[in-house]
């Protein structure tokens, strides 16, 4: 099992040797390595069992470091960066020559963000290189939102997990690219479409498998390893009144013998987002053979919650 702690010096020492450290962010925990060292990057793909065609997000602690890595930043991207960084925003920007192709799966754009977590910002500030960090889970599985989640699955493969408590957003960053006045959304996430609207025309480019700009948007993802049905819960509860059926509901508790998580009894979407991945993990349990769930309101971060529910239930 990995060591779990808050020792930034220890994390730096490991990263300097091209080894990996799991880091907390406000969205989900990341599996981090030196973004400029192909050796370290290769270990990330290997540890996650991730295909090389699915590029990684680079993390830095301030805008000046972003500008050192990219050749250009469109005006709208700059406005978004200034408004939402540090935060759950990832921008696709043209990378400079010399940035490893392994990091971007050979694409000309790199994905980059400034995460909003004090421990990780301190770490990034003290490092002389940026960190590549995909979510710290085996490829295709649910992303981790605390150190224990990481340890449960990758503890045998990495030596250190920086413990920053529970991720405050609980869903991954929103991924954007800018094309003229247009904001292309490649992944729904912690930053809502509503908050982007003042900055340009929004175009959703989700799940386009033929779109080489977002090769990682596979349908089946965040899979809890169980069959899952999302729909009208009241009806589903009646259809599946069994002990081995588990329920993930938005705000209602049902009279049912199976395991049950209510994402937010108050009906708060942000709170629901922080609980979703933990709930999916909890239901990945030998006593559960079916998960039933329901869509949340398709607004704000609810869109990203529904996107993850859809992928988790995709077979
Ligand atoms: O919130 C997050 O973004 C978390 C934390 C750790 O920062 N990271 C994360 O990474 O979710 P990952 O690897 O699980 O998801 C990254 C997504 C993938 O779908 C990948 O295809 C896409 O970003 N991506 C990365 N680089 C890209 C690029 N150059 N062009 C298009 N898509 C890219
Ligand atoms: Mg991921």
Coordinates of C-alpha atoms and ligand atoms in Angstrom, one line a residue:
X1 CA 0.0 0.0 0.0
X2 CA 1.1 3.6 -0.6
X3 CA 2.1 6.0 2.1
X4 CA -0.5 8.7 2.6
X5 CA 0.5 12.1 4.0
X6 CA 0.9 15.8 3.4
X7 CA 4.7 16.0 3.0
X8 CA 5.3 18.2 -0.1
X9 CA 9.1 17.7 0.2
X10 CA 8.7 14.0 -0.1
X11 CA 6.4 14.4 -3.1
X12 CA 8.9 16.6 -4.8
X13 CA 11.7 14.1 -4.2
X14 CA 9.7 11.3 -5.7
X15 CA 8.6 13.4 -8.7
X16 CA 12.2 14.5 -9.4
X17 CA 13.1 10.9 -9.9
X18 CA 10.5 10.5 -12.6
X19 CA 8.3 8.5 -10.3
X20 CA 4.6 9.2 -9.7
X21 CA 2.6 10.7 -6.8
X22 CA -1.1 11.0 -6.5
X23 CA -2.2 14.6 -5.8
X24 CA -5.5 16.1 -4.6
X25 CA -7.4 18.6 -6.7
X26 CA -10.7 20.3 -6.2
X27 CA -12.2 18.1 -9.0
X28 CA -10.8 14.6 -8.4
X29 CA -7.4 13.1 -7.4
X30 CA -4.7 13.0 -10.1
X31 CA -1.9 10.6 -10.8
X32 CA 1.0 13.0 -11.3
X33 CA 4.4 12.8 -13.0
X34 CA 6.8 15.3 -14.7
X35 CA 4.9 16.5 -17.8
X36 CA 8.2 17.2 -19.7
X37 CA 9.7 13.7 -19.1
X38 CA 8.6 10.9 -21.5
X39 CA 9.9 8.4 -18.9
X40 CA 7.5 9.7 -16.2
X41 CA 4.6 10.1 -18.7
X42 CA 5.0 6.5 -19.9
X43 CA 4.7 5.4 -16.3
X44 CA 1.4 7.2 -16.0
X45 CA -0.1 5.4 -18.9
X46 CA 1.2 2.1 -17.7
X47 CA 0.0 2.5 -14.1
X48 CA -3.5 3.5 -15.2
X49 CA -3.5 0.9 -18.0
X50 CA -4.5 3.8 -20.2
X51 CA -4.2 3.6 -24.0
X52 CA -1.6 6.0 -25.4
X53 CA -4.1 7.6 -27.7
X54 CA -5.8 9.3 -24.7
X55 CA -3.7 12.4 -23.9
X56 CA -3.1 13.9 -20.4
X57 CA -3.9 17.2 -18.7
X58 CA -0.9 19.3 -17.6
X59 CA -1.1 21.2 -14.3
X60 CA 0.7 24.4 -13.2
X61 CA 0.2 26.9 -10.4
X62 CA 0.1 30.2 -12.4
X63 CA -0.7 31.8 -15.7
X64 CA 2.9 32.7 -16.5
X65 CA 3.8 29.0 -16.5
X66 CA 1.0 28.3 -19.0
X67 CA 2.4 31.0 -21.3
X68 CA 5.8 29.3 -21.2
X69 CA 4.3 26.0 -22.5
X70 CA 1.9 27.3 -25.3
X71 CA 2.5 29.3 -28.5
X72 CA -0.7 31.3 -28.3
X73 CA -3.6 32.0 -26.1
X74 CA -6.8 33.4 -27.7
X75 CA -8.3 36.4 -26.1
X76 CA -11.4 34.5 -24.9
X77 CA -9.2 31.8 -23.4
X78 CA -7.2 34.5 -21.6
X79 CA -10.4 36.0 -20.2
X80 CA -11.7 32.5 -19.0
X81 CA -8.3 31.8 -17.5
X82 CA -8.3 35.0 -15.5
X83 CA -11.8 34.5 -14.4
X84 CA -11.8 30.8 -13.5
X85 CA -8.2 29.7 -12.6
X86 CA -7.4 28.3 -10.2
X87 CA -10.5 26.1 -10.8
X88 CA -12.2 23.3 -12.7
X89 CA -11.4 24.6 -16.2
X90 CA -9.1 22.9 -18.7
X91 CA -8.1 24.7 -21.9
X92 CA -6.8 23.1 -25.1
X93 CA -4.0 25.4 -26.4
X94 CA -1.4 25.0 -29.1
X95 CA 1.7 23.5 -27.5
X96 CA 5.3 24.7 -28.0
X97 CA 7.8 22.6 -29.8
X98 CA 9.7 20.3 -27.4
X99 CA 6.6 19.4 -25.3
X100 CA 6.6 15.6 -25.4
X101 CA 4.3 14.0 -28.0
X102 CA 3.5 11.3 -25.5
X103 CA 1.8 13.9 -23.3
X104 CA -0.6 14.9 -26.0
X105 CA -0.9 11.6 -27.9
X106 CA 0.7 13.4 -30.8
X107 CA -1.8 16.2 -31.0
X108 CA -0.8 19.8 -31.5
X109 CA -2.9 21.1 -28.6
X110 CA -2.1 20.4 -25.0
X111 CA -4.7 20.3 -22.2
X112 CA -3.7 22.6 -19.3
X113 CA -5.2 23.8 -16.1
X114 CA -4.5 25.4 -12.7
X115 CA -6.2 23.3 -10.0
X116 CA -7.8 24.9 -7.0
X117 CA -6.3 23.0 -4.1
X118 CA -3.8 24.7 -1.7
X119 CA -1.6 21.7 -1.1
X120 CA -1.2 21.0 -4.8
X121 CA -0.7 24.6 -5.6
X122 CA 2.1 24.7 -3.0
X123 CA 3.6 21.6 -4.6
X124 CA 3.4 23.0 -8.2
X125 CA 4.9 26.3 -7.0
X126 CA 7.9 24.5 -5.6
X127 CA 8.5 22.3 -8.6
X128 CA 10.7 23.3 -11.6
X129 CA 8.4 21.4 -14.0
X130 CA 4.7 21.1 -14.7
X131 CA 2.7 17.9 -13.7
X132 CA 0.8 15.7 -16.1
X133 CA -2.1 14.2 -14.1
X134 CA -5.0 12.1 -15.3
X135 CA -7.5 11.0 -12.8
X136 CA -5.9 8.5 -10.4
X137 CA -8.0 5.5 -11.3
X138 CA -7.5 2.5 -13.6
X139 CA -8.6 3.4 -17.1
X140 CA -12.4 3.4 -17.5
X141 CA -13.2 3.2 -13.8
X142 CA -14.8 5.8 -11.5
X143 CA -12.5 8.8 -10.6
X144 CA -11.2 9.0 -7.0
X145 CA -12.3 11.9 -4.7
X146 CA -10.2 11.1 -1.7
X147 CA -6.9 9.5 -0.8
X148 CA -8.5 6.2 0.2
X149 CA -10.1 5.8 -3.2
X150 CA -6.7 6.1 -4.8
X151 CA -5.1 3.7 -2.3
X152 CA -7.8 1.1 -2.9
X153 CA -6.9 0.8 -6.5
X154 CA -3.4 2.1 -7.2
X155 CA -1.9 1.6 -3.7
X156 CA 0.2 -1.3 -4.9
X157 CA 1.6 0.6 -7.8
X158 CA 2.6 4.0 -6.4
X159 CA 4.6 4.9 -3.3
X160 CA 3.0 8.2 -2.1
X161 CA -0.4 9.8 -2.0
X162 CA -0.7 13.5 -1.0
X163 CA -3.7 13.7 1.2
X164 CA -5.8 16.8 0.6
X165 CA -9.1 15.5 2.0
X166 CA -12.3 15.2 0.0
X167 CA -12.4 16.8 -3.4
X168 CA -14.6 19.9 -3.1
X169 CA -16.1 19.7 -6.6
X170 CA -16.2 15.9 -7.1
X171 CA -16.4 15.8 -10.9
X172 CA -13.6 16.4 -13.4
X173 CA -12.8 19.8 -15.0
X174 CA -14.7 21.2 -18.0
X175 CA -12.6 20.9 -21.1
X176 CA -12.7 23.8 -23.6
X177 CA -11.1 25.0 -26.8
X178 CA -11.6 28.4 -28.4
X179 CA -12.3 28.9 -32.1
X180 CA -12.8 32.6 -32.9
X181 CA -15.8 33.8 -30.8
X182 CA -16.8 30.2 -30.2
X183 CA -16.3 28.2 -27.0
X184 CA -16.1 24.4 -27.9
X185 CA -17.0 22.2 -24.9
X186 CA -15.2 18.9 -25.1
X187 CA -16.1 17.6 -21.7
X188 CA -18.8 18.8 -19.3
X189 CA -17.4 19.2 -15.8
X190 CA -17.1 21.3 -12.7
X191 CA -17.4 24.6 -14.5
X192 CA -21.0 25.2 -15.7
X193 CA -22.1 26.2 -19.2
X194 CA -24.1 29.0 -17.5
X195 CA -20.9 30.6 -16.2
X196 CA -19.3 30.4 -19.7
X197 CA -22.2 32.0 -21.6
X198 CA -21.0 35.7 -21.1
X199 CA -17.7 34.8 -22.8
X200 CA -18.9 33.6 -26.2
X201 CA -21.1 31.2 -28.2
X202 CA -21.1 27.8 -26.8
X203 CA -20.8 24.7 -29.0
X204 CA -21.0 21.2 -27.5
X205 CA -18.5 18.8 -29.0
X206 CA -19.1 15.9 -26.7
X207 CA -18.8 12.2 -27.5
X208 CA -17.7 12.7 -31.0
X209 CA -15.7 9.5 -31.4
X210 CA -14.4 10.6 -34.8
X211 CA -13.3 13.9 -33.3
X212 CA -9.5 13.7 -33.0
X213 CA -9.5 16.7 -30.6
X214 CA -11.0 14.7 -27.8
X215 CA -9.9 11.1 -28.2
X216 CA -10.7 10.3 -24.6
X217 CA -14.4 10.9 -24.7
X218 CA -15.3 7.2 -24.7
X219 CA -18.9 6.4 -24.0
X220 CA -18.3 3.7 -21.5
X221 CA -16.4 5.4 -18.7
X222 CA -16.7 5.9 -14.9
X223 CA -18.1 2.4 -14.9
X224 CA -18.7 1.1 -11.4
X225 CA -18.3 -2.6 -12.6
X226 CA -22.1 -3.3 -12.1
X227 CA -25.0 -3.1 -14.4
X228 CA -26.7 0.2 -13.9
X229 CA -30.1 1.6 -15.1
X230 CA -30.9 5.3 -15.0
X231 CA -34.5 6.3 -15.3
X232 CA -37.7 6.9 -13.4
X233 CA -36.7 5.7 -9.9
X234 CA -40.2 5.3 -8.5
X235 CA -40.9 2.8 -11.3
X236 CA -37.5 1.1 -11.1
X237 CA -37.8 0.6 -7.3
X238 CA -41.1 -1.3 -7.9
X239 CA -39.6 -3.3 -10.7
X240 CA -36.5 -4.3 -8.6
X241 CA -37.6 -4.7 -5.0
X242 CA -34.6 -6.9 -4.2
X243 CA -31.8 -6.7 -1.6
X244 CA -29.1 -6.9 -4.2
X245 CA -30.5 -3.8 -6.0
X246 CA -28.8 -0.6 -5.0
X247 CA -30.3 2.9 -5.3
X248 CA -28.5 6.2 -6.1
X249 CA -31.1 8.9 -5.9
X250 CA -30.9 12.7 -6.1
X251 CA -32.9 13.8 -3.0
X252 CA -35.6 11.2 -2.2
X253 CA -35.1 8.2 0.1
X254 CA -37.0 5.1 -1.0
X255 CA -38.5 2.3 1.1
X256 CA -36.4 -0.5 -0.2
X257 CA -34.2 -3.3 1.3
X258 CA -31.0 -2.6 -0.8
X259 CA -28.1 -0.3 -0.3
X260 CA -29.1 3.3 -0.9
X261 CA -27.3 6.7 -1.3
X262 CA -29.2 10.0 -1.4
X263 CA -26.9 12.4 -3.2
X264 CA -28.3 15.5 -1.7
X265 CA -31.4 15.4 0.6
X266 CA -31.7 19.2 0.1
X267 CA -31.7 18.8 -3.6
X268 CA -28.5 20.8 -4.0
X269 CA -26.7 19.9 -7.3
X270 CA -23.2 20.9 -6.1
X271 CA -23.5 18.7 -3.1
X272 CA -24.8 15.9 -5.3
X273 CA -21.7 16.2 -7.5
X274 CA -19.4 15.8 -4.5
X275 CA -21.1 12.6 -3.6
X276 CA -21.6 10.9 -6.9
X277 CA -18.3 9.1 -7.4
X278 CA -18.2 7.9 -3.8
X279 CA -21.7 6.5 -4.2
X280 CA -20.7 4.6 -7.4
X281 CA -17.7 3.1 -5.6
X282 CA -19.8 2.1 -2.6
X283 CA -22.2 0.2 -4.9
X284 CA -19.3 -1.7 -6.5
X285 CA -19.8 -4.3 -3.8
X286 CA -20.2 -8.1 -3.9
X287 CA -23.7 -7.8 -2.5
X288 CA -24.9 -5.5 -5.2
X289 CA -25.9 -6.9 -8.6
X290 CA -27.8 -4.0 -10.1
X291 CA -27.7 -0.2 -9.5
X292 CA -30.7 1.9 -10.3
X293 CA -30.6 5.7 -10.4
X294 CA -32.2 8.8 -11.8
X295 CA -31.3 11.9 -13.8
X296 CA -30.9 15.1 -11.9
X297 CA -32.1 18.5 -13.3
X298 CA -30.3 19.2 -16.5
X299 CA -28.9 22.6 -15.4
X300 CA -25.6 23.9 -13.9
X301 CA -23.4 21.1 -12.7
X302 CA -26.4 18.8 -13.1
X303 CA -25.4 18.5 -16.8
X304 CA -22.0 17.0 -15.8
X305 CA -23.7 14.7 -13.2
X306 CA -26.1 13.4 -15.9
X307 CA -23.2 12.9 -18.3
X308 CA -21.3 10.8 -15.8
X309 CA -24.5 8.8 -15.0
X310 CA -25.0 8.1 -18.7
X311 CA -21.4 6.9 -19.1
X312 CA -21.5 4.8 -15.9
X313 CA -24.6 3.0 -17.2
X314 CA -23.3 2.6 -20.8
X315 CA -22.5 -1.0 -21.6
Ligands
LIG1 O1 -10.4 17.5 -13.3 C1 -9.6 17.0 -14.1 O2 -9.4 17.4 -15.2 C2 -8.7 15.8 -13.5 C3 -7.8 16.4 -12.5 C4 -6.8 15.4 -12.0 O3 -7.1 17.5 -13.0 N1 -8.0 15.2 -14.6 C5 -8.7 14.4 -15.5 O4 -7.8 13.8 -16.4 O5 -9.9 14.2 -15.5 P1 -8.2 12.6 -17.3 O6 -7.0 12.1 -18.0 O7 -9.0 11.6 -16.5 O8 -9.1 13.2 -18.4 C6 -8.5 14.0 -19.4 C7 -9.3 14.2 -20.6 C8 -9.4 13.0 -21.5 O9 -10.7 12.8 -21.9 C9 -8.5 13.4 -22.6 O10 -8.8 12.8 -23.8 C10 -8.7 14.9 -22.7 O11 -8.8 15.3 -21.3 N2 -7.5 15.5 -23.3 C11 -6.3 15.6 -22.7 N3 -5.4 16.3 -23.6 C12 -6.1 16.6 -24.7 C13 -5.8 17.2 -25.9 N4 -4.6 17.6 -26.2 N5 -6.8 17.3 -26.8 C14 -8.0 16.9 -26.5 N6 -8.4 16.2 -25.4 C15 -7.5 16.1 -24.5
LIG2 MG1 -10.2 10.1 -16.0

